[in-house]
Structures are given as structure tokens and as C-alpha cells.
Amino acid sequence: MTPHLSRRFLLQSAILAAAAPAFAHAAVGRAAAAALPAPSAWTLRPFELKDVSLGQGVFANKRQLMLDHGRGYDVNRLLQVFRANAGLSTGGAVAPGGWEGLDGEANGNLRGHYTGHFLTMLSQAYASTGEQTYADRISTMVGALTDVRAALRTDPRMLTVTGRWGGAHENVRGSYQYVDLPAPVLGGAAAITLSTWVKPTHDANWQRVFDFGNDTTRYMYLVTRNAGGVPRFAITTNGPGGEQGLNGTAALPLNQWSHLAVTITGTTGTLYVNGTAVAQNTSMTLNPSALGTLTNNWLGRSNYSGDPVYAGAFDEFNVYSRALSAADITSLQSNEAKKSSAGLGNLASYYFSATSGGTFADASGRGLTATLRRTWGAPSHAGFLAAYPETQFIDLESRTSPDYTKVWAPYYTAHKILKGLLDAYLATDDARALDLASGMCDWMYSRLSKLPEATLQRMWGIFSSGEFGGIVETIVDLYSITGKADHLALAKLFDLDKLIDACAANTDTLDGLHANQHIPIFTGLVRLYDATGETRYLTAAKNFWGMVIPHRMFGIGGTSTAEFWKARGVVAGTISDTSAESCCAYNLLKLSRMLFFHEQDPKYMDYYERALYNQVLGSKQDKADAEKPLVTYFIGLTPGHVRDYTPKQGTTCCEGTGMESATKYQDSVYFKSADGGSLYVNLYSASTLTWAEKGVTVTQTTEYPKEQGTTLTFGGGSAAFALRLRVPVWATAGFRVTVNGQAVSGTPVAGSYFAVSRTWQSGDIVRISVPFRLRVEKALDDPSLQALFHGPVNLVARSSSTSHLSVGLYRNAALSGDLLPSLTPVSGKPLHYTLNGTEFAPFSEGTEDPTHAYVRRAEPTVVFGTVSSGVANPAKADGTTLLDEIWAGAPFANKAALVTRVRSTSAAWVSAGLLTQAAADTVVSTAQQASYVS
């Protein structure tokens, strides 16, 4: 019987058979090309960041803030969590906190992701500026991560630090390390002393100095801090309810050596801290002999799995089969044990300074060698690199429900690290970075390729825990360098078929989904289409884009509320303080850019301009800070919302993508056609393009969007190609192009590209005029709730009111339909206006002013040219008012054309019973009397 072969198996087999020869020349460690090879499926090609330099303006100013941050931040803080996880010295560095540290949200289960973002930011900064500082920082990080991977592949080794008497061993917090002692260590003694020097480095409660036990029923422990924050010793054969204990009186100081000792003899137990007896229990009935032979004899680890591993150093641990005297304990304060009156422990004695490996010799003469271990078991598998153990990845494979306190998107974090390494390689040619990236993919393939397809589908469908970001895109990018068939096969293992099939069939199933978990899936699908030619991927990505834009899009270009999507067409109904997660806009820009490479539909770049000039720019605060990137997580769109540029200590996913955005503003200003016959000018932004293949430069001089147009000046040699200039979809009138002062014939169409073909010479000047007008965009589910736009710029009201402002805009509308004359310009502040005493300013300004991105449209009476008719402005059932319908006919050639529109519209409303004839006559008369701006 022929076995059933899944679609995944068949596709992978085809990939494995066909893919390898395509990149047979590629090898890990070779010198990197200047950029990733462009897929043959792309009809357009991007320029490298080094080919486009930014001129003075809003983009350069915002970027400079991020460049300064990248230059000044201590990268050892980012590396701390990686080094700690590997048991390496952290050099005293303190992790950033927030999501990037052990104390972060969900137990720090996303730590490591931010390091990847930072590597990408540094790589883009270096590619753009050539400044060696960024390359040096990249090299430091790549070198450290190389050391980390090597350490994770071996058994843990002693980390030597300065001790009380010489060398000592430190358990770095986050290393999950403990010392495993042989079973006979307590020797069944009825009388006993346990003595040690400790230097705790963290103040978490219930960190065990030692714990000898079988489980949570029979054990004996000493902690640096109990629930009250003081040392505690306890022994029990009946669980926590049967503990016989000794509690200290004061907390142990952090980062200082303290001596702890416990003695038991007869019914008396005593706890000493730094030579002083701080607690005594004379009613004890338990001692080590009552415990029997124990299986878990640990220094630094608890038999309770939820307790933290001890963070700090050990110097000398001695176990005696007698209760030392107070004088002996005192002697241990000023002498090494071997020089004290107590001498070395006769049951066990460890110096912690006699090895550089992972074992500690016993000086008691009993030969009880101790072994350093990790709580998560054996060394990691080849290629594994993370700031936490493999346990998150293992847990995900059997997980059926989300719990980010246990597993928080391990493959998402892997993506950020992988992307940062790949970008580092492309920017600096550092073969170590490529080796690390390739090794990560080898490791992922070795895990995921062994899982049943049903398991993979379940994993990727779990909210949060199964999120994997843009990992597919990055894996395919890596494959284009390495040519490893396993890498392309790995990319296919992330297929979430339910989502892909629905979008390929143009069936909208997005309601209720986590937005940023799913947007980057589609950038990966586009790249899979590039690599495999499977049209299902590209079709799904195109259809998905159309499900979000405009149906789930806010005016600024963002999407999502509290990270999730609501029903299609619901915009006003999703406005909240947690609207427009910044990562969503970042990933939608990437998707729009990729789709435009395949199909030059101007809608993709119209969206790109909208989101870039509004949400992306507005998400970066206009302020310098060495410690924080100052980028928003959510952009609340509720009335009077004040943007938070330092959420969760500044280490969220959105701060990460915000760093990346600010160092690649120029990546989509220009594209070239695959055949070199066209240059696309997508964005009007001060910049200079060096098109090496053509031997020309194109310098764009503009203050856009403060300036309503731009100037292109050609330099270098001569070259023939078509210059394709984007005509924004909102530029409905007046778009004009001149070359060397002469008007170019043709009729530019809004929402298209206007082509100018010629042989360009050095000194040629192209002037582009892009007249702005003030317009409104209505929320799909509430037309009265509107966003104001002047050209590409979203104008937001600055007001502390927490209710939507009522705004009327027709009172002095121009014959062109431009609503701007109803506003008053603010002198000396371009793109700032006032209306009824309220200032309106560009959303892109990164201030902490309370803002209103949406206003409530209110036109209570019919007004023309500031002259009121006194007639109430009637409305239809759908909210459309008489004035809405009149001005929908704009632009008007002259006043007479407007009056004609007023007359015909009023007559229609009279016929519909929505307006009396007398009121209609008054409306027409007012329109005739008023004067208008053009």
C-alpha cells in the first residue's frame, strides 16, 4: 500500500532536490556580498542603505537621535543575559530590565530579543554612515555571542571570582547553575555543623545556600532570605508543615561576604551569622540521621522547583559530624577552615578555588567530589544560541494553550537574534556572525523537522507562545547566502496552513487574531514565493494586505487595539489607549515594500508614505537619551492621549523595531527596475542617491512635507532611463513636473507614477510640485469621526480634553475643495494651524502634548465663505449632511459652478423631504452672496 505523503513532505522533497545547486558556490564564512542577492521574481530592486544618504530634514534629525543612542549605549548590558545563561562572567553589567532581563515581564521569557534588534540597528547605522564605532560594537557583540554558544555546548565550568580567602566560585544570576554533592555527604550524622561563606548578589527570597532532600517532603535547607527577608534553616520529614526551623534577625547584605553556620546537637539547633548566634531552637527532634539517604544534595538549588536558583558566590563549604563550639565558629571568621580551630570538615570540605573545570575536590579525605550542573540538564544542542535554556522550545512542542509566564514566543526571540546576526554579517563581513546564524538554523531544522505536521500546526496557532515573527523571511534570506537546502526546508516548516489557505482564498478570518503575530508571517510568505515559486504564498500575502488596509487601518497607518484585530470595517469602535501597536506599522511597511517589488501598484507606496510620515515618525520622541530609544509601544488614539515613549523600561518589541526604523528611513525612497531602465522615486525626502551602475547621482532637495514639492538634481555622467515619480493618491490636482525649467507634457493621475524618459545629463534639474490640500478621512464605522490630513500629514489637535473635539471645516472652504482656509496658520511654525483656539500640528512631531488624532465633525448650520445661512445643516440617515453632499462636487471651476451645485443638491433634498423649499432658497441665496478663496 502506498503511504500517504503530506503536502509538506512533498514540497520539502522538491526543495531539497532542486535547491542545493542554486547556491553551490556559497559557503559559510565567505566574504559577504554587499547585499542579499535580489530574487529573480522581483521586477524592482532596492538600493543599499549606503547608496542613499539623507539630507537635512525631519528624517535626518530623528535618525541622529537614534545614532547617538546606538553609539552611547553599553552593549555589555544587552549581552548580560546571554553571558549569564551560559555561566560566563557578566563583568558587572546590569541587564536593561523590562522585557530584557530576569526580572522582566513573564519571568523575562523574551530576553535576548532586544539584542537582536540592537544588532540590526547598529548594522544599519554602520551601513548608512560607515562610522567605525558601530562596526566595533557589532564585533564586540558577535564575539561575545560566539563565546556564549561555545559555553552552552559544554558542561558548566567554575566561574572564579575573588573570595573571602582567595578564589571563590560564583553562580551568575540567570546561569541556572548549582553544585551537586554526592549522596553520602551528610554521613547520617546525628550531630552536625554546616559552615560556609556566601556573597549573595540578588535579593530574591528562598534562594538556597544548600538543600539536602528527596522532594518537598523530606529535606534540610538553609536560605539567604526567607519570606521575611532573613536567613532561615529548616529540617523536616513531613513537608513544610513539619519544618523545625531557625530564623535570622537581619537581612544579609548583598555583594558582601557573610559567614553562615548551623549546628545541631541533641535537641538544640543554632544559627550563626558572622560568628554570632542569631537563633536557637532547643526543642528540635530532627537531625540529618532522621532524613536517611537523600538523592538531591545541592548547593544553590531548591527541591521546590519554583524557588530561584542562588545567585552569588561560595567560598568554603564544610560539613562536620559534630556541633562546633562558639569559639570554633568565631575562629572561622578570621581564618581559612584549615587554619582555624575547627579545621576542615570531616564529612565534606570544598574550597571552590582548586579547579577551572566543573568539579570540586573534597578535602575531607572522603573523596566526595562535587559537580557543577545546570538545572536544565545537559549541554545544549549544536547551533543553539539564546539568552535562556532550550526548555522554552521543548515546552512549546507539547503545549496546547498559551501561558507566556512559562513560554513566551521562543521562535520570535530566535528570529530577532537571527536577523541581527545576518544583518551584522552583511554590514561587516564578519564570518562569525554568519556561522552563528547558520548554526541557529541548523539547530532549528534539527528540532522542527522531526515533529509531526499536526504538532507544528498546533504550535504556530498558539497565541503568544507560538509567535515566530519574521523568522521565515530571515531564514530565506540566509538561504540565499548559504544555499543549504535544509534552510529552505526549515522556512517551510513554519507554514500555518489554516491562515495561509484562508488568505489565499481571500477569506477574511482576522477578527480576534493577534495582529503582530500574523503580519510578519506574510513577509515570510512573499520570500517563500521568491524561493519556491508557489503562487499560493504570494496570493495569500496580497489578499491579507487588502484585509488590513484600509479595513482595519487607523488614519496614521497603524492597526490593532491592545495588540488584536477586531471585525473588518470597525475603526472608530477600536480606538483606545492601546491602539496602533508600533510593531504593526513597521511590519506592514515591510510587507508593502515587498509586494511593490513584485507588482508596482501605487497603493503600496501610498500606504508606505502614510505610515512612515505619520505613525513611524511620530513614534520616536524628539529628545536625546543615552539609556532609552524613546519609542512608543502603543499610540493611543483616544482624545487627549499623551504618548508614552518609555514603556516597560524601553525594551519592548516596539522599541526594538523603532530603533530599526530610525536607521533605515531611506530604504524605500528610490527603487530601480530589474532591467535598469527605470528609477522609481517613491518618497519625497531630502536625500542623495548614488546609482553606481549608471554612473549618476540624484540629489533630492526639499523640506517636504513642509515644502509642497521637491527638486531632483542629476550629477555624474549621462544615462538613459525613465524617471518614475509617484503621484500621491491624495494629490488630486496641480501635480506638475518641469525639466530644466520646461514643463513636461502629460497628465499626472493621482495614485499612479508619472514617467519622464530621457538621457539624463549632469546638471539636469527636475522640479516636482505636489500641491497639498486639507482633507478629511472618515472612520469606516462612524463617518462623523474624522482625521485631518494636509497632503500626507495627519494634523492632530493638541488639547487636554478627554472628549472628542467638535470641529467645523466648511465655513471657509475653497472652491478647490481645500478645507485649509478654515484654519489659521501659526506664524513661524510650518504645518501648525489653529481652529477655534485649538492648535493643530503634525502627528510626526514626537512631543508629549495631549493629542486628538480624530475629531468629531460638526457642521450645525449651512455656512459658505464664513457667511451663515442660519439654516440647520440637515443629515441623511447615514450621517451625510447637505454640506457634505455639496462639497463632494469639488473642485469647482468658479463661484457659479459652486452655486449650481448648491442649487441642484438643495432641490434634491427638498424632493426627498429633507429640506423645506424656503430653507433651500436661503441656502442658495447665501451661496450666491458669499465670496470664496480658490
PDB file of C-alpha atoms in Angstrom, residues 547-741:
ATOM      1  CA  MET A 547      -7.875  42.779   4.561  1.00  0.00           C
ATOM      2  CA  VAL A 548      -5.917  45.145   6.791  1.00  0.00           C
ATOM      3  CA  ILE A 549      -5.620  48.206   4.574  1.00  0.00           C
ATOM      4  CA  PRO A 550      -7.927  50.103   4.796  1.00  0.00           C
ATOM      5  CA  HIS A 551     -10.423  47.881   6.609  1.00  0.00           C
ATOM      6  CA  ARG A 552      -8.509  47.732   9.905  1.00  0.00           C
ATOM      7  CA  MET A 553      -6.321  50.811   9.491  1.00  0.00           C
ATOM      8  CA  PHE A 554      -6.273  53.994  11.512  1.00  0.00           C
ATOM      9  CA  GLY A 555      -5.550  57.230   9.698  1.00  0.00           C
ATOM     10  CA  ILE A 556      -1.913  57.278  10.791  1.00  0.00           C
ATOM     11  CA  GLY A 557      -1.349  53.911   9.100  1.00  0.00           C
ATOM     12  CA  GLY A 558      -1.381  51.803  12.244  1.00  0.00           C
ATOM     13  CA  THR A 559      -3.557  48.857  13.129  1.00  0.00           C
ATOM     14  CA  SER A 560      -4.660  46.758  16.134  1.00  0.00           C
ATOM     15  CA  THR A 561      -6.127  47.521  19.540  1.00  0.00           C
ATOM     16  CA  ALA A 562      -4.449  46.057  22.603  1.00  0.00           C
ATOM     17  CA  GLU A 563      -2.428  44.091  20.002  1.00  0.00           C
ATOM     18  CA  PHE A 564      -5.505  42.395  18.498  1.00  0.00           C
ATOM     19  CA  TRP A 565      -7.718  42.909  15.458  1.00  0.00           C
ATOM     20  CA  LYS A 566     -11.441  43.438  15.654  1.00  0.00           C
ATOM     21  CA  ALA A 567     -14.033  42.913  12.946  1.00  0.00           C
ATOM     22  CA  ARG A 568     -13.385  44.170   9.441  1.00  0.00           C
ATOM     23  CA  GLY A 569     -14.506  47.754   8.957  1.00  0.00           C
ATOM     24  CA  VAL A 570     -14.510  48.628  12.651  1.00  0.00           C
ATOM     25  CA  VAL A 571     -12.173  51.578  13.171  1.00  0.00           C
ATOM     26  CA  ALA A 572     -13.895  54.088  15.450  1.00  0.00           C
ATOM     27  CA  GLY A 573     -15.062  51.183  17.544  1.00  0.00           C
ATOM     28  CA  THR A 574     -11.488  50.108  18.248  1.00  0.00           C
ATOM     29  CA  ILE A 575      -9.982  53.440  19.266  1.00  0.00           C
ATOM     30  CA  SER A 576      -8.362  53.117  22.684  1.00  0.00           C
ATOM     31  CA  ASP A 577      -5.262  53.985  24.706  1.00  0.00           C
ATOM     32  CA  THR A 578      -3.685  50.834  23.264  1.00  0.00           C
ATOM     33  CA  SER A 579      -4.332  51.464  19.593  1.00  0.00           C
ATOM     34  CA  ALA A 580      -1.799  51.119  16.798  1.00  0.00           C
ATOM     35  CA  GLU A 581       0.971  48.947  18.209  1.00  0.00           C
ATOM     36  CA  SER A 582       4.123  50.343  16.633  1.00  0.00           C
ATOM     37  CA  CYS A 583       5.476  46.954  15.536  1.00  0.00           C
ATOM     38  CA  CYS A 584       2.413  46.508  13.348  1.00  0.00           C
ATOM     39  CA  ALA A 585       3.205  49.590  11.302  1.00  0.00           C
ATOM     40  CA  TYR A 586       6.847  48.524  10.992  1.00  0.00           C
ATOM     41  CA  ASN A 587       5.854  45.134   9.610  1.00  0.00           C
ATOM     42  CA  LEU A 588       3.118  46.490   7.338  1.00  0.00           C
ATOM     43  CA  LEU A 589       5.717  48.789   5.795  1.00  0.00           C
ATOM     44  CA  LYS A 590       7.971  45.806   5.135  1.00  0.00           C
ATOM     45  CA  LEU A 591       5.109  43.861   3.586  1.00  0.00           C
ATOM     46  CA  SER A 592       4.033  46.804   1.418  1.00  0.00           C
ATOM     47  CA  ARG A 593       7.605  47.246   0.211  1.00  0.00           C
ATOM     48  CA  MET A 594       7.971  43.550  -0.661  1.00  0.00           C
ATOM     49  CA  LEU A 595       4.678  43.425  -2.535  1.00  0.00           C
ATOM     50  CA  PHE A 596       5.682  46.512  -4.513  1.00  0.00           C
ATOM     51  CA  PHE A 597       8.816  44.708  -5.657  1.00  0.00           C
ATOM     52  CA  HIS A 598       6.502  42.199  -7.352  1.00  0.00           C
ATOM     53  CA  GLU A 599       3.729  44.446  -8.554  1.00  0.00           C
ATOM     54  CA  GLN A 600       4.125  48.185  -8.937  1.00  0.00           C
ATOM     55  CA  ASP A 601       0.679  49.026  -7.643  1.00  0.00           C
ATOM     56  CA  PRO A 602       0.996  52.582  -6.257  1.00  0.00           C
ATOM     57  CA  LYS A 603      -1.332  51.748  -3.368  1.00  0.00           C
ATOM     58  CA  TYR A 604       1.562  50.033  -1.629  1.00  0.00           C
ATOM     59  CA  MET A 605       3.744  53.121  -1.666  1.00  0.00           C
ATOM     60  CA  ASP A 606       0.821  55.413  -0.856  1.00  0.00           C
ATOM     61  CA  TYR A 607       0.392  53.375   2.298  1.00  0.00           C
ATOM     62  CA  TYR A 608       4.146  53.433   2.878  1.00  0.00           C
ATOM     63  CA  GLU A 609       4.147  57.239   2.834  1.00  0.00           C
ATOM     64  CA  ARG A 610       1.129  57.392   5.149  1.00  0.00           C
ATOM     65  CA  ALA A 611       2.572  55.125   7.835  1.00  0.00           C
ATOM     66  CA  LEU A 612       6.150  56.401   7.554  1.00  0.00           C
ATOM     67  CA  TYR A 613       5.348  60.116   7.668  1.00  0.00           C
ATOM     68  CA  ASN A 614       2.847  59.714  10.469  1.00  0.00           C
ATOM     69  CA  GLN A 615       2.978  56.737  12.823  1.00  0.00           C
ATOM     70  CA  VAL A 616       6.626  55.767  12.353  1.00  0.00           C
ATOM     71  CA  LEU A 617       7.972  59.298  12.649  1.00  0.00           C
ATOM     72  CA  GLY A 618       5.534  60.121  15.420  1.00  0.00           C
ATOM     73  CA  SER A 619       6.511  57.060  17.411  1.00  0.00           C
ATOM     74  CA  LYS A 620      10.031  58.461  18.005  1.00  0.00           C
ATOM     75  CA  GLN A 621      10.311  61.158  20.637  1.00  0.00           C
ATOM     76  CA  ASP A 622      12.211  64.294  19.617  1.00  0.00           C
ATOM     77  CA  LYS A 623      14.596  64.026  22.529  1.00  0.00           C
ATOM     78  CA  ALA A 624      18.060  62.613  23.172  1.00  0.00           C
ATOM     79  CA  ASP A 625      18.541  59.774  25.663  1.00  0.00           C
ATOM     80  CA  ALA A 626      21.540  57.506  26.136  1.00  0.00           C
ATOM     81  CA  GLU A 627      19.606  54.854  28.063  1.00  0.00           C
ATOM     82  CA  LYS A 628      16.319  54.572  26.178  1.00  0.00           C
ATOM     83  CA  PRO A 629      15.476  54.662  22.458  1.00  0.00           C
ATOM     84  CA  LEU A 630      12.348  56.678  23.335  1.00  0.00           C
ATOM     85  CA  VAL A 631       9.917  54.934  21.019  1.00  0.00           C
ATOM     86  CA  THR A 632       6.266  54.188  21.630  1.00  0.00           C
ATOM     87  CA  TYR A 633       4.744  50.759  22.113  1.00  0.00           C
ATOM     88  CA  PHE A 634       1.104  51.696  21.581  1.00  0.00           C
ATOM     89  CA  ILE A 635      -0.038  55.007  20.180  1.00  0.00           C
ATOM     90  CA  GLY A 636      -3.254  55.754  21.974  1.00  0.00           C
ATOM     91  CA  LEU A 637      -5.808  57.463  19.746  1.00  0.00           C
ATOM     92  CA  THR A 638      -8.270  58.375  22.467  1.00  0.00           C
ATOM     93  CA  PRO A 639      -8.932  62.110  22.937  1.00  0.00           C
ATOM     94  CA  GLY A 640      -6.174  63.855  24.884  1.00  0.00           C
ATOM     95  CA  HIS A 641      -3.824  60.881  24.820  1.00  0.00           C
ATOM     96  CA  VAL A 642      -0.193  61.564  25.776  1.00  0.00           C
ATOM     97  CA  ARG A 643       2.315  59.285  24.062  1.00  0.00           C
ATOM     98  CA  ASP A 644       4.454  57.063  26.253  1.00  0.00           C
ATOM     99  CA  TYR A 645       7.960  56.880  24.793  1.00  0.00           C
ATOM    100  CA  THR A 646       9.443  54.753  27.588  1.00  0.00           C
ATOM    101  CA  PRO A 647       7.036  51.865  28.113  1.00  0.00           C
ATOM    102  CA  LYS A 648       8.169  48.851  30.122  1.00  0.00           C
ATOM    103  CA  GLN A 649      11.641  50.342  30.672  1.00  0.00           C
ATOM    104  CA  GLY A 650      12.193  50.761  26.964  1.00  0.00           C
ATOM    105  CA  THR A 651      12.906  47.192  25.906  1.00  0.00           C
ATOM    106  CA  THR A 652       9.710  46.037  24.233  1.00  0.00           C
ATOM    107  CA  CYS A 653       9.389  44.678  20.720  1.00  0.00           C
ATOM    108  CA  CYS A 654       8.265  48.125  19.565  1.00  0.00           C
ATOM    109  CA  GLU A 655      11.323  49.881  20.953  1.00  0.00           C
ATOM    110  CA  GLY A 656      13.305  47.315  19.017  1.00  0.00           C
ATOM    111  CA  THR A 657      11.559  47.864  15.701  1.00  0.00           C
ATOM    112  CA  GLY A 658      11.579  51.596  16.431  1.00  0.00           C
ATOM    113  CA  MET A 659      15.381  51.509  16.600  1.00  0.00           C
ATOM    114  CA  GLU A 660      15.455  49.709  13.279  1.00  0.00           C
ATOM    115  CA  SER A 661      13.015  52.114  11.606  1.00  0.00           C
ATOM    116  CA  ALA A 662      15.033  55.144  12.650  1.00  0.00           C
ATOM    117  CA  THR A 663      18.206  53.833  10.999  1.00  0.00           C
ATOM    118  CA  LYS A 664      16.672  52.888   7.652  1.00  0.00           C
ATOM    119  CA  TYR A 665      14.396  55.780   6.800  1.00  0.00           C
ATOM    120  CA  GLN A 666      15.992  55.967   3.357  1.00  0.00           C
ATOM    121  CA  ASP A 667      15.469  52.347   2.323  1.00  0.00           C
ATOM    122  CA  SER A 668      12.436  52.971   0.099  1.00  0.00           C
ATOM    123  CA  VAL A 669      12.973  56.474  -1.263  1.00  0.00           C
ATOM    124  CA  TYR A 670      14.265  55.055  -4.565  1.00  0.00           C
ATOM    125  CA  PHE A 671      13.953  51.737  -6.377  1.00  0.00           C
ATOM    126  CA  LYS A 672      15.323  50.662  -9.738  1.00  0.00           C
ATOM    127  CA  SER A 673      13.726  48.335 -12.239  1.00  0.00           C
ATOM    128  CA  ALA A 674      15.305  44.929 -12.655  1.00  0.00           C
ATOM    129  CA  ASP A 675      16.440  45.820 -16.183  1.00  0.00           C
ATOM    130  CA  GLY A 676      17.873  49.156 -15.081  1.00  0.00           C
ATOM    131  CA  GLY A 677      15.518  51.033 -17.366  1.00  0.00           C
ATOM    132  CA  SER A 678      13.607  52.928 -14.688  1.00  0.00           C
ATOM    133  CA  LEU A 679      14.241  54.795 -11.483  1.00  0.00           C
ATOM    134  CA  TYR A 680      11.268  54.980  -9.133  1.00  0.00           C
ATOM    135  CA  VAL A 681      11.068  57.978  -6.839  1.00  0.00           C
ATOM    136  CA  ASN A 682       8.655  56.755  -4.217  1.00  0.00           C
ATOM    137  CA  LEU A 683       9.084  59.284  -1.460  1.00  0.00           C
ATOM    138  CA  TYR A 684       9.842  62.956  -1.461  1.00  0.00           C
ATOM    139  CA  SER A 685      12.619  63.165   1.072  1.00  0.00           C
ATOM    140  CA  ALA A 686      15.871  65.111   1.189  1.00  0.00           C
ATOM    141  CA  SER A 687      18.472  62.589   0.061  1.00  0.00           C
ATOM    142  CA  THR A 688      21.201  61.739  -2.409  1.00  0.00           C
ATOM    143  CA  LEU A 689      21.194  58.546  -4.440  1.00  0.00           C
ATOM    144  CA  THR A 690      24.402  57.123  -5.884  1.00  0.00           C
ATOM    145  CA  TRP A 691      23.428  54.789  -8.710  1.00  0.00           C
ATOM    146  CA  ALA A 692      26.786  53.196  -9.389  1.00  0.00           C
ATOM    147  CA  GLU A 693      25.688  51.036 -12.327  1.00  0.00           C
ATOM    148  CA  LYS A 694      24.537  54.136 -14.188  1.00  0.00           C
ATOM    149  CA  GLY A 695      27.355  56.351 -13.019  1.00  0.00           C
ATOM    150  CA  VAL A 696      24.940  59.042 -11.846  1.00  0.00           C
ATOM    151  CA  THR A 697      23.841  60.686  -8.651  1.00  0.00           C
ATOM    152  CA  VAL A 698      20.426  62.105  -7.939  1.00  0.00           C
ATOM    153  CA  THR A 699      20.178  64.696  -5.203  1.00  0.00           C
ATOM    154  CA  GLN A 700      16.726  65.441  -3.866  1.00  0.00           C
ATOM    155  CA  THR A 701      16.499  68.844  -2.213  1.00  0.00           C
ATOM    156  CA  THR A 702      13.339  69.503  -0.264  1.00  0.00           C
ATOM    157  CA  GLU A 703      11.790  70.334   3.077  1.00  0.00           C
ATOM    158  CA  TYR A 704       8.862  68.087   2.287  1.00  0.00           C
ATOM    159  CA  PRO A 705       6.338  67.905   3.859  1.00  0.00           C
ATOM    160  CA  LYS A 706       6.886  71.486   4.966  1.00  0.00           C
ATOM    161  CA  GLU A 707       7.503  72.144   1.286  1.00  0.00           C
ATOM    162  CA  GLN A 708       4.903  71.092  -1.262  1.00  0.00           C
ATOM    163  CA  GLY A 709       7.294  69.664  -3.765  1.00  0.00           C
ATOM    164  CA  THR A 710      10.895  68.691  -4.364  1.00  0.00           C
ATOM    165  CA  THR A 711      13.850  69.247  -6.689  1.00  0.00           C
ATOM    166  CA  LEU A 712      15.987  66.496  -8.218  1.00  0.00           C
ATOM    167  CA  THR A 713      19.449  67.419  -9.469  1.00  0.00           C
ATOM    168  CA  PHE A 714      21.479  64.961 -11.560  1.00  0.00           C
ATOM    169  CA  GLY A 715      25.214  64.568 -11.217  1.00  0.00           C
ATOM    170  CA  GLY A 716      27.952  62.317 -12.592  1.00  0.00           C
ATOM    171  CA  GLY A 717      27.772  61.092 -16.172  1.00  0.00           C
ATOM    172  CA  SER A 718      24.889  60.649 -18.580  1.00  0.00           C
ATOM    173  CA  ALA A 719      22.433  57.772 -18.518  1.00  0.00           C
ATOM    174  CA  ALA A 720      19.185  56.910 -20.240  1.00  0.00           C
ATOM    175  CA  PHE A 721      16.277  55.721 -18.139  1.00  0.00           C
ATOM    176  CA  ALA A 722      12.732  56.581 -17.216  1.00  0.00           C
ATOM    177  CA  LEU A 723      12.273  58.630 -14.097  1.00  0.00           C
ATOM    178  CA  ARG A 724       9.036  57.438 -12.484  1.00  0.00           C
ATOM    179  CA  LEU A 725       7.631  59.913  -9.988  1.00  0.00           C
ATOM    180  CA  ARG A 726       4.928  58.886  -7.588  1.00  0.00           C
ATOM    181  CA  VAL A 727       1.778  60.970  -7.784  1.00  0.00           C
ATOM    182  CA  PRO A 728       0.250  60.535  -4.323  1.00  0.00           C
ATOM    183  CA  VAL A 729      -3.331  59.341  -4.237  1.00  0.00           C
ATOM    184  CA  TRP A 730      -4.292  62.497  -2.356  1.00  0.00           C
ATOM    185  CA  ALA A 731      -2.661  64.805  -4.965  1.00  0.00           C
ATOM    186  CA  THR A 732      -5.836  65.223  -6.993  1.00  0.00           C
ATOM    187  CA  ALA A 733      -4.913  68.479  -8.697  1.00  0.00           C
ATOM    188  CA  GLY A 734      -1.876  70.541  -9.599  1.00  0.00           C
ATOM    189  CA  PHE A 735       0.872  67.899  -9.708  1.00  0.00           C
ATOM    190  CA  ARG A 736       3.396  69.349 -12.158  1.00  0.00           C
ATOM    191  CA  VAL A 737       6.863  68.392 -13.391  1.00  0.00           C
ATOM    192  CA  THR A 738       9.454  70.524 -15.131  1.00  0.00           C
ATOM    193  CA  VAL A 739      12.837  69.505 -16.516  1.00  0.00           C
ATOM    194  CA  ASN A 740      15.360  72.313 -16.712  1.00  0.00           C
ATOM    195  CA  GLY A 741      12.512  74.792 -16.412  1.00  0.00           C
TER     196      GLY A 741
END
